[in-house]
Coordinates of C-alpha atoms in Angstrom, one line a residue:
X19 CA -131.0 31.2 30.2
X20 CA -128.4 34.0 30.6
X21 CA -126.0 31.5 32.2
X22 CA -126.4 29.1 29.3
X23 CA -125.8 31.8 26.7
X24 CA -122.7 33.0 28.3
X25 CA -121.5 29.5 29.0
X26 CA -121.5 28.8 25.3
X27 CA -119.9 32.2 24.5
X28 CA -117.2 31.6 27.1
X29 CA -116.5 28.2 25.7
X30 CA -116.2 29.4 22.2
X31 CA -114.3 32.6 23.0
X32 CA -111.7 30.8 25.2
X33 CA -111.2 28.1 22.7
X34 CA -110.3 30.7 20.1
X35 CA -108.3 32.7 22.6
X36 CA -106.3 29.7 23.7
X37 CA -105.3 28.9 20.1
X38 CA -104.8 32.4 18.7
X39 CA -103.6 34.3 21.8
X40 CA -106.6 36.7 21.3
X41 CA -110.3 36.8 21.2
X42 CA -111.8 36.2 24.6
X43 CA -112.0 39.8 25.7
X44 CA -113.2 41.3 22.4
X45 CA -115.8 38.6 22.0
X46 CA -117.2 38.8 25.5
X47 CA -117.2 42.6 25.7
X48 CA -118.8 42.9 22.3
X49 CA -121.6 40.6 23.3
X50 CA -122.2 42.3 26.6
X51 CA -122.3 45.7 24.9
X52 CA -124.6 44.5 22.2
X53 CA -127.0 43.2 24.8
X54 CA -127.2 46.7 26.3
X55 CA -124.8 46.6 29.2
X56 CA -122.8 49.8 29.8
X57 CA -119.2 49.9 28.7
X58 CA -118.0 49.8 32.3
X59 CA -120.2 46.8 33.1
X60 CA -119.0 45.0 30.0
X61 CA -115.3 45.6 30.7
X62 CA -115.6 44.9 34.4
X63 CA -117.5 41.7 33.7
X64 CA -115.1 40.5 31.1
X65 CA -112.1 41.0 33.3
X66 CA -113.8 39.4 36.3
X67 CA -114.3 36.4 34.0
X68 CA -110.8 36.5 32.7
X69 CA -109.4 36.0 36.2
X70 CA -110.9 32.5 36.1
X71 CA -110.3 31.7 32.4
X72 CA -106.9 33.3 32.5
X73 CA -105.8 31.1 35.4
X74 CA -107.0 27.9 33.8
X75 CA -105.6 28.8 30.4
X76 CA -102.2 29.9 31.9
X77 CA -101.9 26.6 33.8
X78 CA -102.9 24.6 30.7
X79 CA -100.3 26.4 28.6
X80 CA -97.7 25.9 31.3
X81 CA -98.3 22.2 31.5
X82 CA -98.1 22.0 27.7
X83 CA -94.7 23.7 27.7
X84 CA -95.9 26.9 26.0
X85 CA -94.8 29.5 28.5
X86 CA -91.7 31.7 28.7
X87 CA -91.9 33.0 32.3
X88 CA -89.4 35.8 31.7
X89 CA -91.6 37.1 28.8
X90 CA -94.7 36.8 31.1
X91 CA -93.0 39.0 33.7
X92 CA -91.7 41.6 31.2
X93 CA -95.2 42.2 29.6
X94 CA -97.4 41.2 32.5
X95 CA -96.1 43.6 35.2
X96 CA -96.4 46.8 33.0
X97 CA -99.6 45.3 31.6
X98 CA -101.1 45.1 35.0
X99 CA -100.3 48.7 35.7
X100 CA -101.8 49.8 32.4
X101 CA -104.9 47.8 33.0
X102 CA -105.5 49.4 36.4
X103 CA -105.1 52.9 34.9
X104 CA -107.3 52.1 31.9
X105 CA -110.1 50.7 34.2
X106 CA -110.2 53.9 36.3
X107 CA -110.1 56.1 33.2
X108 CA -113.1 54.3 31.7
X109 CA -115.3 54.9 34.7
X110 CA -114.8 58.7 34.3
X111 CA -116.6 58.8 30.9
X112 CA -120.4 59.2 30.6
X113 CA -122.3 56.0 29.8
X114 CA -123.1 56.7 26.1
X115 CA -119.6 58.2 25.4
X116 CA -117.9 55.2 27.0
X117 CA -119.9 52.7 24.9
X118 CA -119.0 54.5 21.7
X119 CA -115.3 54.7 22.7
X120 CA -115.3 51.0 23.6
X121 CA -117.0 50.0 20.4
X122 CA -114.6 52.1 18.3
X123 CA -111.6 50.6 20.1
X124 CA -113.0 47.1 19.5
X125 CA -113.5 47.8 15.8
X126 CA -109.9 49.0 15.5
X127 CA -108.8 45.8 17.2
X128 CA -111.0 43.8 14.9
X129 CA -109.4 45.4 11.8
X130 CA -106.0 44.5 13.3
X131 CA -107.0 40.9 13.7
X132 CA -108.4 40.8 10.2
X133 CA -105.3 42.1 8.6
X134 CA -103.1 39.9 10.7
X135 CA -104.8 36.6 9.6
X136 CA -106.1 37.5 6.1
X137 CA -103.1 39.3 4.7
X138 CA -100.3 38.6 7.2
X139 CA -100.0 42.3 7.8
X140 CA -99.3 43.8 11.2
X141 CA -100.1 47.3 12.4
X142 CA -96.6 47.1 14.1
X143 CA -93.4 47.4 12.1
X144 CA -91.3 44.2 12.0
X145 CA -88.5 44.8 14.5
X146 CA -86.3 42.6 16.6
X147 CA -86.2 43.7 20.2
X148 CA -84.6 42.2 23.3
X149 CA -86.9 40.9 25.9
X150 CA -86.2 43.7 28.4
X151 CA -87.3 46.3 25.8
X152 CA -90.8 44.8 25.5
X153 CA -92.4 46.5 28.6
X154 CA -94.1 49.3 26.5
X155 CA -96.0 46.5 24.7
X156 CA -97.4 45.3 28.0
X157 CA -98.2 48.8 29.2
X158 CA -100.1 49.8 26.1
X159 CA -101.9 46.4 25.7
X160 CA -103.0 46.5 29.3
X161 CA -104.4 50.0 29.1
X162 CA -106.3 49.3 25.9
X163 CA -107.6 46.0 27.3
X164 CA -109.3 47.5 30.3
X165 CA -110.6 50.6 28.5
X166 CA -111.9 48.6 25.6
X167 CA -113.1 45.5 27.3
X168 CA -110.6 43.5 25.3
X169 CA -107.3 44.1 23.5
X170 CA -104.6 42.4 25.5
X171 CA -104.3 39.6 23.0
X172 CA -105.0 41.6 19.8
X173 CA -102.3 44.1 20.8
X174 CA -99.7 41.9 22.5
X175 CA -99.8 38.8 20.4
X176 CA -99.2 40.4 16.9
X177 CA -96.7 42.9 18.3
X178 CA -94.6 40.1 19.9
X179 CA -94.8 38.1 16.7
X180 CA -93.4 41.1 14.9
X181 CA -90.7 42.1 17.4
X182 CA -89.3 38.8 18.8
X183 CA -87.9 35.5 17.5
X184 CA -90.0 33.4 19.9
X185 CA -92.0 30.6 18.3
X186 CA -95.7 31.3 17.9
X187 CA -96.9 28.7 20.4
X188 CA -94.7 30.2 23.1
X189 CA -95.9 33.7 22.5
X190 CA -99.5 32.6 22.6
X191 CA -98.9 30.7 25.8
X192 CA -97.1 33.5 27.5
X193 CA -99.6 36.1 26.4
X194 CA -102.5 33.9 27.8
X195 CA -100.6 33.4 31.0
X196 CA -99.8 37.1 31.6
X197 CA -103.5 37.9 30.9
X198 CA -104.5 36.6 34.3
X199 CA -102.4 39.2 36.1
X200 CA -103.8 41.9 33.8
X201 CA -107.3 40.8 34.5
X202 CA -106.7 40.9 38.3
X203 CA -105.3 44.4 38.1
X204 CA -108.1 45.7 35.9
X205 CA -110.7 44.2 38.2
X206 CA -109.0 46.0 41.1
X207 CA -109.3 49.2 39.2
X208 CA -113.0 48.8 38.7
X209 CA -113.3 47.9 42.4
X210 CA -111.5 51.0 43.5
X211 CA -113.7 53.1 41.2
X212 CA -116.8 51.6 42.9
X213 CA -118.1 49.7 39.9
X214 CA -118.5 46.2 41.3
X215 CA -122.3 46.6 41.6
X216 CA -122.5 47.1 37.9
X217 CA -121.2 43.6 37.1
X218 CA -123.8 40.9 36.0
X219 CA -122.4 38.1 38.0
X220 CA -124.5 35.4 36.3
X221 CA -123.0 36.3 33.0
X222 CA -119.5 36.2 34.5
X223 CA -120.1 32.7 36.0
X224 CA -121.2 31.5 32.6
X225 CA -118.1 33.0 30.9
X226 CA -115.8 31.4 33.5
X227 CA -117.5 28.0 33.3
X228 CA -117.5 27.9 29.5
X229 CA -113.9 29.1 29.3
X230 CA -112.7 26.5 31.9
X231 CA -114.1 23.7 29.8
X232 CA -112.2 24.6 26.6
X233 CA -109.0 26.1 27.8
X234 CA -107.1 22.8 28.3
X235 CA -108.2 21.6 24.9
X236 CA -107.1 24.8 23.2
X237 CA -103.6 24.7 24.9
X238 CA -103.1 21.2 23.5
X239 CA -104.2 22.2 20.0
X240 CA -102.3 25.5 19.7
X241 CA -99.6 23.8 17.6
X242 CA -102.1 22.8 14.8
X243 CA -105.0 25.3 15.0
X244 CA -106.7 26.6 11.8
X245 CA -105.6 30.0 13.0
X246 CA -106.1 32.1 9.8
X247 CA -109.8 31.2 9.3
X248 CA -110.6 31.4 13.0
X249 CA -109.0 34.9 13.2
X250 CA -110.9 36.1 10.1
X251 CA -114.2 34.9 11.5
X252 CA -113.6 36.4 14.9
X253 CA -112.6 39.8 13.3
X254 CA -115.8 39.8 11.2
X255 CA -118.0 39.2 14.2
X256 CA -116.3 41.9 16.2
X257 CA -116.6 44.5 13.3
X258 CA -120.3 43.8 12.6
X259 CA -121.4 43.7 16.3
X260 CA -119.6 46.8 17.3
X261 CA -120.8 48.7 14.2
X262 CA -124.3 47.8 15.4
X263 CA -123.5 49.2 18.9
X264 CA -122.2 52.5 17.5
X265 CA -125.2 52.8 15.2
X266 CA -127.6 52.2 18.2
X267 CA -125.9 54.3 20.8
X268 CA -124.9 57.1 18.4
X269 CA -128.3 57.1 16.7
X270 CA -126.8 56.9 13.3
X271 CA -129.1 57.3 10.2
X272 CA -130.0 54.0 8.6
X273 CA -128.3 54.8 5.4
X274 CA -124.9 55.4 7.0
X275 CA -125.3 52.2 9.0
X276 CA -126.1 50.2 5.9
X277 CA -123.1 51.7 4.0
X278 CA -120.8 50.8 6.9
X279 CA -122.1 47.3 7.1
X280 CA -121.8 46.8 3.3
X281 CA -118.1 48.0 3.5
X282 CA -117.5 45.5 6.3
X283 CA -119.1 42.7 4.2
X284 CA -116.9 43.6 1.2
X285 CA -113.8 43.6 3.4
X286 CA -114.8 40.2 4.8
X287 CA -115.3 38.8 1.3
X288 CA -111.8 40.1 0.3
X289 CA -110.3 38.6 3.4
X290 CA -111.9 35.2 2.8
X291 CA -110.8 35.4 -0.8
X292 CA -107.2 36.0 0.3
X293 CA -107.4 33.1 2.7
X294 CA -108.6 30.6 0.1
X295 CA -106.1 31.8 -2.5
X296 CA -103.3 31.3 0.0
X297 CA -104.6 27.8 0.7
X298 CA -104.7 26.9 -3.0
X299 CA -101.2 28.4 -3.4
X300 CA -99.8 26.3 -0.6
X301 CA -101.5 23.1 -1.9
X302 CA -100.2 23.8 -5.4
X303 CA -96.6 24.2 -4.1
X304 CA -96.9 21.0 -2.1
X305 CA -98.2 19.0 -5.1
X306 CA -95.4 20.5 -7.3
X307 CA -92.8 19.4 -4.7
X308 CA -94.2 15.9 -4.7
X309 CA -94.3 15.6 -8.5
X310 CA -90.7 16.8 -8.8
X311 CA -89.3 14.3 -6.3
X312 CA -87.4 11.4 -8.0
X313 CA -89.3 8.1 -8.4
X314 CA -88.1 5.3 -6.1
X315 CA -85.7 2.8 -7.5
X316 CA -87.3 -0.7 -8.1
X317 CA -85.6 -3.9 -8.7
X318 CA -85.3 -5.2 -12.2
X319 CA -87.1 -8.5 -12.4
X320 CA -86.4 -9.1 -16.1
X321 CA -83.3 -11.0 -15.3
X322 CA -81.3 -9.1 -18.0

């Protein structure tokens, strides 16, 4: 049963990740933490799984022509270093403290995802950087990824969209490809710290198998994915689930938990409202453009 649950989670998470450039890590780590696994076990399991799903996803994006290998190297090498350091640092925290830290990080990432897809707002200022100046992005994203169980995509993808002129599909493909190297390095960090025995391998196998099933499809659909709605729904799931983790581990009073969940619900309603308003606006503009176009000339059959 555990295998089947994580097979379905892996399939859905990798499908979203392959199209948005984010989602697999935060989704998998959130579920593992919610099910009671320690923060170290959740992050280590997620990265062990991402070695498999990242390889399949990277190859799929490469075959689809979505990968800039120089960009992969610039963000992937420092990202791998940051992931190793973040993994070792996470193992030094006590269990309850690490769970709260991870859940808080995932909630911040969830907010970033929500603002990105609902209101087209990034937590990073819009800059234009040359490729060789992007290494800090990889370093920070890698460290957050291993310490929080997820974060490579939510940090790297919107940052690169704000700071480069690369097309979206190429950024998504390059971030997904570099994620394999980040996952390998994070897994080595957990191995060096002696945490391999904490990994629920049946869950990892389920995540890998599910992710391998949907990665090729996601790579082909990345050019036409309903990215805004998917991103909003993923963000909502991450926010609610990790709020529940913080409430449980931190033993928060029920009133505070209820208020926090109500605020998340209001934020989600606002995000969905923004999404549907934008859709209506785009549809209205498209219809206006069609109505303003000149009517085609027709032959005069009156003979006069």
